[in-house]
Amino acid sequence: GIDAAGLHPSFRGHNHSPGFEVLPNGDLLLVIYTSYHEYEPGVSLIANRLRFGAEEWDFPSRFVDVVGVNDASPLLWTDDKAVHLFWGHPKMEAGAFPFQWISSNDSGASWSEIQYPKFVGPIGDHTKQPINSAFRDANGTIYVASDGSGGRSVLWASRDGGKTWYDTVGRSAGRHTTYAVLKDGSILGIGGKNSDIDGFMPQAISRDGGGTWEVSKSPFPPLGTNQRPTLIRLQSGRLFFAGDYVLHNDGSQPAGINQLGSYVALSEDEGKTWRFKKLIGAQLHEDIERAERMKGPTLGYSVARQAANGLIHLITTMNNPCLHFELNEAWILNDQTGERADKELMRSNARKFAM
């Protein structure tokens, strides 16, 4: 257990809502909250590093623990040579900001003091929980995704490199929405949970920097509690998306969807159409009753990033243990299907590493 491993007492059995990033030096960094219960004041953030070329992750370490409040919902973002960690204090009422962040210019060896956003203009309804998307648009505006209120999400934005921030005003059509900038400069937000259109996950497109959103039905099954999708732009120009086939809340699926478990998908046309592939090696929900309801594996809360060498890295939670997948576009585009044993999937076939 935790004590037998010699871990600090702040390490606890529930590890969830991951932030993940490929660092400028090629290492992978995972930041995740650890707790007994999600909203207790003892919730803290722990960090884990997979060094470039290594096959085993370093021992996890304590990272962020603001006294007396729950530190939750970490979001990691690499912006050129800088790495930023955004997170929230969801249950801190008086004086809490929508988010705060720390930054590193040496691939996470050292970090800045905590920085708090200075907002210009009013701030609308929101929940202090960053999601899994942060990015710049072609004009250099920074966007940080966070939960809105209810089944909606918001993009906080900065036009001056984080010196000041503003509420983009608009809200997406789902909680835990995951975002990417399209080639025409518009922003695509898909999902994330506790909302649907005709039984499918909603998607939304903004052509004015998050001010307004055009909402429509996506081809993806809806998600619920304990589920979060992930969307990123790949170096090839394709979009990558990952999610679950089954709604966690009641085990339902939309008409025409008969697969169980989890999937990854690629789009060649800016999200108009998608090529799905079942993700092999995914694991069941850590709770037996919930696993039975879903009838197959889950990604839980997912987050994906692509390394400079083209490998796509995908992190899952709500499994025992949380999982790290490495895959590439060639595998997704290959028509070969079928499960493979975990032992085979975990065996490294790498012969060389390239940056």
PDB file of C-alpha atoms in Angstrom, residues 86-199:
ATOM      1  CA  PHE A  86      -2.866  25.602 -14.209  1.00  0.00           C
ATOM      2  CA  TRP A  87      -5.144  24.283 -11.480  1.00  0.00           C
ATOM      3  CA  GLY A  88      -8.142  25.277  -9.370  1.00  0.00           C
ATOM      4  CA  HIS A  89      -9.554  25.371  -5.849  1.00  0.00           C
ATOM      5  CA  PRO A  90     -13.101  24.169  -6.638  1.00  0.00           C
ATOM      6  CA  LYS A  91     -14.533  24.447  -3.127  1.00  0.00           C
ATOM      7  CA  MET A  92     -12.741  27.577  -1.965  1.00  0.00           C
ATOM      8  CA  GLU A  93     -15.466  30.203  -1.946  1.00  0.00           C
ATOM      9  CA  ALA A  94     -14.162  33.495  -0.536  1.00  0.00           C
ATOM     10  CA  GLY A  95     -11.317  35.047  -2.492  1.00  0.00           C
ATOM     11  CA  ALA A  96     -10.751  32.172  -4.898  1.00  0.00           C
ATOM     12  CA  PHE A  97      -9.673  32.828  -8.475  1.00  0.00           C
ATOM     13  CA  PRO A  98     -11.001  30.828 -11.459  1.00  0.00           C
ATOM     14  CA  PHE A  99      -7.510  29.317 -11.691  1.00  0.00           C
ATOM     15  CA  GLN A 100      -3.900  29.935 -10.737  1.00  0.00           C
ATOM     16  CA  TRP A 101      -0.660  28.772 -12.296  1.00  0.00           C
ATOM     17  CA  ILE A 102       3.056  28.179 -11.925  1.00  0.00           C
ATOM     18  CA  SER A 103       5.637  28.101 -14.718  1.00  0.00           C
ATOM     19  CA  SER A 104       8.938  26.392 -15.480  1.00  0.00           C
ATOM     20  CA  ASN A 105      11.644  27.290 -17.996  1.00  0.00           C
ATOM     21  CA  ASP A 106      13.807  24.224 -17.342  1.00  0.00           C
ATOM     22  CA  SER A 107      11.460  21.308 -18.124  1.00  0.00           C
ATOM     23  CA  GLY A 108      10.069  21.158 -14.609  1.00  0.00           C
ATOM     24  CA  ALA A 109      13.338  21.165 -12.643  1.00  0.00           C
ATOM     25  CA  SER A 110      12.229  24.397 -10.942  1.00  0.00           C
ATOM     26  CA  TRP A 111       8.997  26.369 -10.833  1.00  0.00           C
ATOM     27  CA  SER A 112       7.883  29.948 -10.298  1.00  0.00           C
ATOM     28  CA  GLU A 113       5.855  31.223  -7.396  1.00  0.00           C
ATOM     29  CA  ILE A 114       2.090  30.890  -7.750  1.00  0.00           C
ATOM     30  CA  GLN A 115       0.640  33.452 -10.155  1.00  0.00           C
ATOM     31  CA  TYR A 116      -2.964  34.631  -9.942  1.00  0.00           C
ATOM     32  CA  PRO A 117      -4.856  36.012 -12.946  1.00  0.00           C
ATOM     33  CA  LYS A 118      -5.672  39.710 -13.154  1.00  0.00           C
ATOM     34  CA  PHE A 119      -9.035  39.887 -14.898  1.00  0.00           C
ATOM     35  CA  VAL A 120     -10.172  42.792 -17.040  1.00  0.00           C
ATOM     36  CA  GLY A 121     -13.949  43.070 -17.186  1.00  0.00           C
ATOM     37  CA  PRO A 122     -16.627  40.935 -15.529  1.00  0.00           C
ATOM     38  CA  ILE A 123     -16.300  37.195 -14.922  1.00  0.00           C
ATOM     39  CA  GLY A 124     -19.326  35.013 -15.673  1.00  0.00           C
ATOM     40  CA  ASP A 125     -20.572  31.848 -13.997  1.00  0.00           C
ATOM     41  CA  HIS A 126     -17.894  29.193 -13.724  1.00  0.00           C
ATOM     42  CA  THR A 127     -16.461  26.323 -11.731  1.00  0.00           C
ATOM     43  CA  LYS A 128     -12.841  26.609 -10.630  1.00  0.00           C
ATOM     44  CA  GLN A 129     -11.736  23.515 -12.541  1.00  0.00           C
ATOM     45  CA  PRO A 130      -9.392  23.723 -15.562  1.00  0.00           C
ATOM     46  CA  ILE A 131      -9.912  20.936 -18.121  1.00  0.00           C
ATOM     47  CA  ASN A 132      -7.252  19.536 -20.505  1.00  0.00           C
ATOM     48  CA  SER A 133      -6.811  22.179 -23.241  1.00  0.00           C
ATOM     49  CA  ALA A 134      -4.627  25.293 -23.345  1.00  0.00           C
ATOM     50  CA  PHE A 135      -3.377  26.868 -26.564  1.00  0.00           C
ATOM     51  CA  ARG A 136      -2.500  29.990 -28.525  1.00  0.00           C
ATOM     52  CA  ASP A 137      -4.320  31.118 -31.645  1.00  0.00           C
ATOM     53  CA  ALA A 138      -2.630  32.631 -34.712  1.00  0.00           C
ATOM     54  CA  ASN A 139      -2.765  36.087 -33.101  1.00  0.00           C
ATOM     55  CA  GLY A 140      -0.933  34.903 -29.990  1.00  0.00           C
ATOM     56  CA  THR A 141      -3.964  34.964 -27.697  1.00  0.00           C
ATOM     57  CA  ILE A 142      -3.694  32.358 -24.934  1.00  0.00           C
ATOM     58  CA  TYR A 143      -6.756  30.285 -24.069  1.00  0.00           C
ATOM     59  CA  VAL A 144      -7.218  28.129 -20.960  1.00  0.00           C
ATOM     60  CA  ALA A 145     -10.219  25.793 -20.816  1.00  0.00           C
ATOM     61  CA  SER A 146     -12.213  25.502 -17.612  1.00  0.00           C
ATOM     62  CA  ASP A 147     -15.601  24.283 -16.490  1.00  0.00           C
ATOM     63  CA  GLY A 148     -18.408  26.782 -16.643  1.00  0.00           C
ATOM     64  CA  SER A 149     -21.554  26.238 -14.614  1.00  0.00           C
ATOM     65  CA  GLY A 150     -23.739  23.184 -15.139  1.00  0.00           C
ATOM     66  CA  GLY A 151     -23.205  21.396 -18.451  1.00  0.00           C
ATOM     67  CA  ARG A 152     -21.036  24.091 -20.034  1.00  0.00           C
ATOM     68  CA  SER A 153     -17.370  25.096 -20.307  1.00  0.00           C
ATOM     69  CA  VAL A 154     -15.552  28.417 -20.700  1.00  0.00           C
ATOM     70  CA  LEU A 155     -12.334  29.659 -22.259  1.00  0.00           C
ATOM     71  CA  TRP A 156     -10.350  32.182 -20.230  1.00  0.00           C
ATOM     72  CA  ALA A 157      -8.105  34.250 -22.509  1.00  0.00           C
ATOM     73  CA  SER A 158      -5.112  36.583 -22.421  1.00  0.00           C
ATOM     74  CA  ARG A 159      -3.833  38.843 -25.221  1.00  0.00           C
ATOM     75  CA  ASP A 160      -0.690  39.941 -23.362  1.00  0.00           C
ATOM     76  CA  GLY A 161       1.065  36.725 -22.397  1.00  0.00           C
ATOM     77  CA  GLY A 162      -0.811  36.189 -19.135  1.00  0.00           C
ATOM     78  CA  LYS A 163      -0.428  39.680 -17.658  1.00  0.00           C
ATOM     79  CA  THR A 164      -4.191  40.224 -17.845  1.00  0.00           C
ATOM     80  CA  TRP A 165      -7.077  37.849 -18.552  1.00  0.00           C
ATOM     81  CA  TYR A 166     -10.687  38.101 -19.644  1.00  0.00           C
ATOM     82  CA  ASP A 167     -13.806  35.960 -19.820  1.00  0.00           C
ATOM     83  CA  THR A 168     -14.526  35.203 -23.493  1.00  0.00           C
ATOM     84  CA  VAL A 169     -18.228  35.352 -22.490  1.00  0.00           C
ATOM     85  CA  GLY A 170     -19.472  32.403 -24.564  1.00  0.00           C
ATOM     86  CA  ARG A 171     -19.982  28.930 -23.159  1.00  0.00           C
ATOM     87  CA  SER A 172     -19.702  25.538 -24.882  1.00  0.00           C
ATOM     88  CA  ALA A 173     -22.361  22.839 -24.904  1.00  0.00           C
ATOM     89  CA  GLY A 174     -20.838  20.439 -22.372  1.00  0.00           C
ATOM     90  CA  ARG A 175     -18.928  20.192 -19.121  1.00  0.00           C
ATOM     91  CA  HIS A 176     -15.242  19.204 -19.506  1.00  0.00           C
ATOM     92  CA  THR A 177     -15.202  20.374 -23.141  1.00  0.00           C
ATOM     93  CA  THR A 178     -11.910  19.687 -24.920  1.00  0.00           C
ATOM     94  CA  TYR A 179     -10.690  22.170 -27.559  1.00  0.00           C
ATOM     95  CA  ALA A 180      -8.444  22.667 -30.593  1.00  0.00           C
ATOM     96  CA  VAL A 181      -7.828  25.547 -33.015  1.00  0.00           C
ATOM     97  CA  LEU A 182      -8.937  24.797 -36.571  1.00  0.00           C
ATOM     98  CA  LYS A 183      -6.918  25.785 -39.634  1.00  0.00           C
ATOM     99  CA  ASP A 184      -9.262  28.659 -40.456  1.00  0.00           C
ATOM    100  CA  GLY A 185      -8.675  30.160 -37.003  1.00  0.00           C
ATOM    101  CA  SER A 186     -11.969  29.063 -35.467  1.00  0.00           C
ATOM    102  CA  ILE A 187     -12.043  27.018 -32.254  1.00  0.00           C
ATOM    103  CA  LEU A 188     -13.603  23.548 -32.063  1.00  0.00           C
ATOM    104  CA  GLY A 189     -14.883  22.308 -28.704  1.00  0.00           C
ATOM    105  CA  ILE A 190     -16.165  18.750 -28.336  1.00  0.00           C
ATOM    106  CA  GLY A 191     -18.177  17.393 -25.432  1.00  0.00           C
ATOM    107  CA  GLY A 192     -17.423  16.811 -22.810  1.00  0.00           C
ATOM    108  CA  LYS A 193     -19.996  15.288 -20.407  1.00  0.00           C
ATOM    109  CA  ASN A 194     -23.510  15.426 -18.966  1.00  0.00           C
ATOM    110  CA  SER A 195     -25.053  16.806 -22.155  1.00  0.00           C
ATOM    111  CA  ASP A 196     -26.152  15.369 -25.498  1.00  0.00           C
ATOM    112  CA  ILE A 197     -27.915  16.148 -28.763  1.00  0.00           C
ATOM    113  CA  ASP A 198     -30.151  13.328 -29.998  1.00  0.00           C
ATOM    114  CA  GLY A 199     -28.130  10.936 -27.847  1.00  0.00           C
TER     115      GLY A 199
END
